Every structure is written in C-alpha cells, then in structure tokens.
Amino acid sequence: MTGMNRAVNRRDFLKGTLAATAGSALALSLEERALLAGIASKPSGPASQKSADLLPTGKIGKRKVTRLICGGNLISGFAHSRDLIYVSSMLRHYFTDEKIWETLHLCEEFGINTALLRTDDHVMKILDTYWNKRGGKIQWLAQVYPKEGDTRTNIRKAVDAGAMACYIQGDIGDRWVKAGRVDLIEKALGTIKDAGVPAGVGGHSLSVPMAIEAAGLEPDFYMKTLHRSDYWSYSKEG
C-alpha cells in the first residue's frame, strides 16, 4: 500500500476476511453470515453512551440495581464447560479489553445498570478505563476473596476501586460453612460494612444461607446459584 498508512482493526479484518470468503467458491456458514451482518450493522465511529430506560429494579442497600445483571465468569475466562477444556482459554482470548468494554456498553444500552465482576487487578483496570475514559456508568457488584488470615485486603481493594457492594465469593462461603468457620464470614461481613457498602454472602450450597441465618448474622443480600447438584462436572469435594 502506498500513499497512506492504513491501520487494520479487528472489525475491518473480519469484514474483509468474510467478504473475501463470500466471493469464493465456498459458501458462508450461517454463523459467518450472522457475524458479517452484525459487523455491518455496527457504527464505525465511537459507540453512543446513551442508555435505554432501566429494566425493572430492586435495591441492595440504598442502591438501585436492575433485576437482570451482567455476570463476570465468562469475561474472566471461567466456563462450566464439562470436558471441553479449551473453552476457558478461548474465552480469555475472545474477551479482550475492547470486547469487555463493548459488552458493558451493550448492557447499559439495553437497560442493565450493574455488573457482577471479580476483584482482581485486570478487572479493576478495565473498570477504571471504562468509567473514566469511555463514559461508562455501570455499577460494580464486587465478588471478593477474603482469606482465613486476611479478611480485609481484597475487600478494601474492591471498595477503594469503586465497588457499589461486595459479596463473599461462593466457593469461600461453601468452604467456610462446611468447616464450621462462620466466624470468618462474620468478620469479612464486618469489614465490608465498615467500608460503607452493602455486604453479601455467596454460596452454591443451601447450607450457606441456612448457616448464616442460624448464626444471626445480617448480610444485606445473598448471592445463591440456582442449579441441580448432579450435573456432569459437579464435585462434592469442590
């Protein structure tokens, strides 16, 4: 190419590649046609930050939260993918920073105002850029990871980085309840409340909220999965 230096972004690359395929003897698959149509329908300039009316909402503490929220497992590369061991790696490659920002923007565009995301350096960097450089407003419901010997550090990182609420990650809730260490959950909840944001407890097992209620603790909310416990990759030891 002469006379100009043309940058090829992901959208241009896909559009050009699929268009070339369309002109070849090979017919496009249904998935390829859908992808090409989706790319063509997107504006080439920066996405508008105008959000739709909110979906129906509830409250966590004093904060208004849409009843449909954006989950974060796939964004962080965690997939319940049975024996398809390549899926988690594929997700980590697919969800580039740009794709995550696009996903959060689409949530806001269609009326979702909250995303549930883990507390780690990558997520905090993504959110900092989204809020401060890309005009995003989505609320962060932080999944936090207190440790037996340190219930404070990860929680403080989340709150200092802008979390609107925090909840103890489900595997931790399961493990501490199973070990009879509800006192650790109480300590972590206290750290969250002392930081001035709503405090929650996560769990995959019903024994978690039952133990919390029996102990007289008062979290602001629970984060409980809804699923059968006999699916293919379920492990009672997990």
Short mmCIF file of C-alpha atoms in Angstrom, two decimals:
data_model
loop_
_atom_site.label_atom_id
_atom_site.label_comp_id
_atom_site.label_asym_id
_atom_site.label_seq_id
_atom_site.Cartn_x
_atom_site.Cartn_y
_atom_site.Cartn_z
CA MET A 1 0.00 0.00 0.00
CA THR A 2 1.42 3.40 -0.98
CA GLY A 3 0.48 6.97 -0.09
CA MET A 4 -1.08 6.12 3.24
CA ASN A 5 -0.57 4.02 6.32
CA ARG A 6 -3.80 2.20 6.95
CA ALA A 7 -4.45 0.66 10.38
CA VAL A 8 -6.49 -2.52 10.19
CA ASN A 9 -8.64 -3.05 13.25
CA ARG A 10 -10.47 -6.21 14.27
CA ARG A 11 -13.75 -5.17 12.66
CA ASP A 12 -12.10 -4.26 9.34
CA PHE A 13 -10.18 -7.52 9.36
CA LEU A 14 -13.26 -9.64 9.95
CA LYS A 15 -15.30 -7.73 7.42
CA GLY A 16 -12.62 -8.09 4.77
CA THR A 17 -11.97 -11.73 5.54
CA LEU A 18 -15.62 -12.73 5.47
CA ALA A 19 -16.28 -10.69 2.35
CA ALA A 20 -13.42 -12.47 0.61
CA THR A 21 -14.87 -15.78 1.70
CA ALA A 22 -18.25 -14.75 0.32
CA GLY A 23 -16.66 -14.17 -3.07
CA SER A 24 -15.00 -17.55 -3.15
CA ALA A 25 -16.44 -20.87 -4.19
CA LEU A 26 -17.07 -21.72 -0.54
CA ALA A 27 -20.49 -20.74 0.79
CA LEU A 28 -20.65 -18.84 4.05
CA SER A 29 -21.96 -20.75 7.02
CA LEU A 30 -24.96 -19.47 8.96
CA GLU A 31 -22.64 -18.33 11.75
CA GLU A 32 -20.39 -16.42 9.31
CA ARG A 33 -23.37 -14.71 7.67
CA ALA A 34 -24.70 -13.66 11.08
CA LEU A 35 -21.28 -12.33 12.12
CA LEU A 36 -20.87 -10.34 8.91
CA ALA A 37 -24.37 -8.89 9.26
CA GLY A 38 -23.65 -7.91 12.85
CA ILE A 39 -20.41 -6.19 11.93
CA ALA A 40 -22.06 -4.31 9.07
CA SER A 41 -24.85 -3.05 11.34
CA LYS A 42 -22.49 -1.53 13.91
CA PRO A 43 -21.50 2.13 13.60
CA SER A 44 -17.89 2.64 12.58
CA GLY A 45 -17.40 5.54 15.00
CA PRO A 46 -17.37 5.53 18.81
CA ALA A 47 -20.41 3.93 20.36
CA SER A 48 -23.01 6.27 21.81
CA GLN A 49 -23.15 6.25 25.60
CA LYS A 50 -26.87 6.99 25.67
CA SER A 51 -28.52 4.32 27.81
CA ALA A 52 -32.01 2.90 27.49
CA ASP A 53 -34.59 3.12 30.24
CA LEU A 54 -33.62 0.78 33.06
CA LEU A 55 -35.04 -2.69 33.26
CA PRO A 56 -37.15 -3.40 36.38
CA THR A 57 -35.09 -2.79 39.50
CA GLY A 58 -34.74 -3.79 43.12
CA LYS A 59 -32.45 -2.43 45.82
CA ILE A 60 -29.29 -3.63 47.51
CA GLY A 61 -28.91 -1.33 50.47
CA LYS A 62 -29.81 2.09 49.10
CA ARG A 63 -28.57 1.36 45.58
CA LYS A 64 -30.96 0.70 42.73
CA VAL A 65 -29.98 -2.48 40.88
CA THR A 66 -31.61 -3.92 37.78
CA ARG A 67 -33.10 -7.36 38.31
CA LEU A 68 -31.04 -8.58 35.38
CA ILE A 69 -27.32 -8.00 35.92
CA CYS A 70 -24.25 -8.77 33.84
CA GLY A 71 -22.25 -11.76 35.06
CA GLY A 72 -18.48 -11.91 35.01
CA ASN A 73 -17.43 -15.58 34.82
CA LEU A 74 -17.05 -15.64 31.05
CA ILE A 75 -15.33 -12.26 30.94
CA SER A 76 -12.71 -13.62 33.35
CA GLY A 77 -12.40 -16.92 31.48
CA PHE A 78 -14.30 -19.20 33.85
CA ALA A 79 -16.55 -21.62 31.98
CA HIS A 80 -18.63 -24.55 33.24
CA SER A 81 -17.74 -26.37 30.03
CA ARG A 82 -17.76 -30.04 31.01
CA ASP A 83 -14.85 -31.78 29.32
CA LEU A 84 -14.36 -29.03 26.72
CA ILE A 85 -11.10 -27.95 28.33
CA TYR A 86 -10.28 -25.39 25.64
CA VAL A 87 -13.28 -23.16 26.37
CA SER A 88 -11.80 -21.17 29.27
CA SER A 89 -8.70 -20.33 27.23
CA MET A 90 -10.86 -19.41 24.25
CA LEU A 91 -12.91 -17.03 26.39
CA ARG A 92 -9.81 -15.32 27.75
CA HIS A 93 -8.63 -14.70 24.18
CA TYR A 94 -12.07 -13.58 22.97
CA PHE A 95 -12.74 -11.14 25.80
CA THR A 96 -10.07 -8.58 25.02
CA ASP A 97 -10.25 -5.29 26.89
CA GLU A 98 -12.09 -3.78 23.93
CA LYS A 99 -14.63 -6.61 23.86
CA ILE A 100 -15.28 -6.26 27.59
CA TRP A 101 -15.88 -2.51 27.21
CA GLU A 102 -18.22 -3.26 24.32
CA THR A 103 -20.09 -5.81 26.45
CA LEU A 104 -20.52 -3.39 29.35
CA HIS A 105 -21.69 -0.68 26.96
CA LEU A 106 -24.28 -3.03 25.44
CA CYS A 107 -25.55 -3.82 28.93
CA GLU A 108 -26.12 -0.13 29.61
CA GLU A 109 -27.60 0.41 26.16
CA PHE A 110 -30.27 -2.19 26.88
CA GLY A 111 -31.10 -1.06 30.42
CA ILE A 112 -28.79 -3.11 32.67
CA ASN A 113 -27.07 -0.94 35.29
CA THR A 114 -24.96 -3.44 37.28
CA ALA A 115 -22.22 -5.97 36.53
CA LEU A 116 -21.01 -8.72 38.86
CA LEU A 117 -17.23 -8.93 38.45
CA ARG A 118 -14.40 -10.46 40.46
CA THR A 119 -11.91 -8.33 42.39
CA ASP A 120 -8.56 -8.54 40.65
CA ASP A 121 -6.12 -6.13 39.03
CA HIS A 122 -7.32 -6.85 35.49
CA VAL A 123 -10.98 -6.17 36.28
CA MET A 124 -10.14 -3.00 38.21
CA LYS A 125 -8.07 -1.70 35.29
CA ILE A 126 -10.91 -2.46 32.87
CA LEU A 127 -13.45 -0.63 35.04
CA ASP A 128 -11.20 2.35 35.67
CA THR A 129 -10.82 2.90 31.94
CA TYR A 130 -14.49 2.25 31.26
CA TRP A 131 -15.66 4.75 33.87
CA ASN A 132 -13.04 7.46 33.46
CA LYS A 133 -12.13 7.36 29.77
CA ARG A 134 -15.10 5.81 27.98
CA GLY A 135 -18.01 7.42 29.81
CA GLY A 136 -19.37 4.22 31.33
CA LYS A 137 -21.67 4.31 34.34
CA ILE A 138 -22.35 0.64 35.11
CA GLN A 139 -22.24 -0.27 38.81
CA TRP A 140 -19.76 -2.86 40.04
CA LEU A 141 -21.07 -5.58 42.33
CA ALA A 142 -17.74 -6.97 43.52
CA GLN A 143 -17.04 -10.63 44.17
CA VAL A 144 -14.43 -10.54 46.93
CA TYR A 145 -11.92 -13.10 48.15
CA PRO A 146 -11.21 -12.79 51.88
CA LYS A 147 -8.65 -15.23 53.27
CA GLU A 148 -8.61 -17.00 56.62
CA GLY A 149 -5.59 -14.98 57.71
CA ASP A 150 -6.61 -11.76 55.96
CA THR A 151 -10.27 -10.88 55.59
CA ARG A 152 -9.53 -7.24 54.82
CA THR A 153 -7.13 -6.69 51.88
CA ASN A 154 -9.19 -7.87 48.90
CA ILE A 155 -12.32 -6.20 50.25
CA ARG A 156 -10.54 -2.86 50.66
CA LYS A 157 -9.18 -3.14 47.10
CA ALA A 158 -12.72 -3.53 45.77
CA VAL A 159 -14.19 -0.65 47.76
CA ASP A 160 -11.28 1.68 47.01
CA ALA A 161 -11.66 0.89 43.30
CA GLY A 162 -15.33 1.87 43.26
CA ALA A 163 -17.42 -1.20 44.13
CA MET A 164 -21.02 -0.34 44.99
CA ALA A 165 -21.40 -3.54 47.06
CA CYS A 166 -19.31 -6.61 47.89
CA TYR A 167 -20.14 -10.24 48.49
CA ILE A 168 -18.00 -13.14 49.67
CA GLN A 169 -17.30 -15.46 46.73
CA GLY A 170 -19.40 -18.63 46.69
CA ASP A 171 -16.64 -21.22 46.96
CA ILE A 172 -15.31 -19.40 50.02
CA GLY A 173 -18.77 -19.29 51.58
CA ASP A 174 -19.24 -23.02 50.91
CA ARG A 175 -15.84 -23.93 52.32
CA TRP A 176 -16.07 -21.85 55.48
CA VAL A 177 -19.56 -23.09 56.31
CA LYS A 178 -18.51 -26.70 55.71
CA ALA A 179 -15.51 -26.18 58.03
CA GLY A 180 -17.68 -24.61 60.73
CA ARG A 181 -15.95 -21.24 60.33
CA VAL A 182 -18.96 -18.96 60.17
CA ASP A 183 -16.89 -16.64 62.38
CA LEU A 184 -14.71 -15.88 59.35
CA ILE A 185 -17.79 -14.95 57.32
CA GLU A 186 -18.91 -12.68 60.17
CA LYS A 187 -15.50 -11.00 60.20
CA ALA A 188 -15.50 -10.45 56.44
CA LEU A 189 -19.04 -9.07 56.51
CA GLY A 190 -17.95 -6.64 59.21
CA THR A 191 -15.07 -5.45 57.05
CA ILE A 192 -17.42 -4.78 54.14
CA LYS A 193 -19.96 -2.95 56.29
CA ASP A 194 -17.24 -0.88 57.96
CA ALA A 195 -16.20 0.24 54.47
CA GLY A 196 -19.66 1.70 53.98
CA VAL A 197 -21.08 -0.53 51.23
CA PRO A 198 -23.72 -3.30 51.28
CA ALA A 199 -22.34 -6.69 52.34
CA GLY A 200 -23.37 -10.05 50.93
CA VAL A 201 -22.53 -13.75 51.14
CA GLY A 202 -22.27 -16.11 48.19
CA GLY A 203 -22.74 -19.85 48.11
CA HIS A 204 -23.54 -22.76 45.85
CA SER A 205 -24.99 -24.82 48.70
CA LEU A 206 -28.20 -24.02 50.57
CA SER A 207 -26.28 -24.74 53.76
CA VAL A 208 -24.60 -21.32 53.39
CA PRO A 209 -27.64 -19.04 53.86
CA MET A 210 -29.05 -21.51 56.40
CA ALA A 211 -25.88 -21.30 58.50
CA ILE A 212 -25.76 -17.52 58.22
CA GLU A 213 -29.37 -17.19 59.36
CA ALA A 214 -28.84 -19.67 62.20
CA ALA A 215 -25.84 -17.65 63.41
CA GLY A 216 -27.89 -14.45 63.46
CA LEU A 217 -25.66 -12.63 61.00
CA GLU A 218 -27.30 -9.90 58.98
CA PRO A 219 -25.91 -9.62 55.46
CA ASP A 220 -27.61 -7.14 53.16
CA PHE A 221 -28.06 -9.80 50.48
CA TYR A 222 -27.18 -13.33 49.40
CA MET A 223 -25.73 -14.46 46.08
CA LYS A 224 -27.01 -18.01 45.56
CA THR A 225 -26.71 -20.17 42.46
CA LEU A 226 -29.81 -21.96 41.19
CA HIS A 227 -28.87 -25.34 39.74
CA ARG A 228 -29.10 -29.08 40.15
CA SER A 229 -26.29 -30.73 42.06
CA ASP A 230 -25.95 -33.79 39.83
CA TYR A 231 -24.68 -32.18 36.64
CA TRP A 232 -21.75 -33.75 34.80
CA SER A 233 -18.86 -31.80 36.34
CA TYR A 234 -20.30 -31.44 39.84
CA SER A 235 -17.95 -32.48 42.65
CA LYS A 236 -18.88 -32.66 46.31
CA GLU A 237 -15.20 -32.19 47.10
CA GLY A 238 -15.05 -28.89 45.18
#
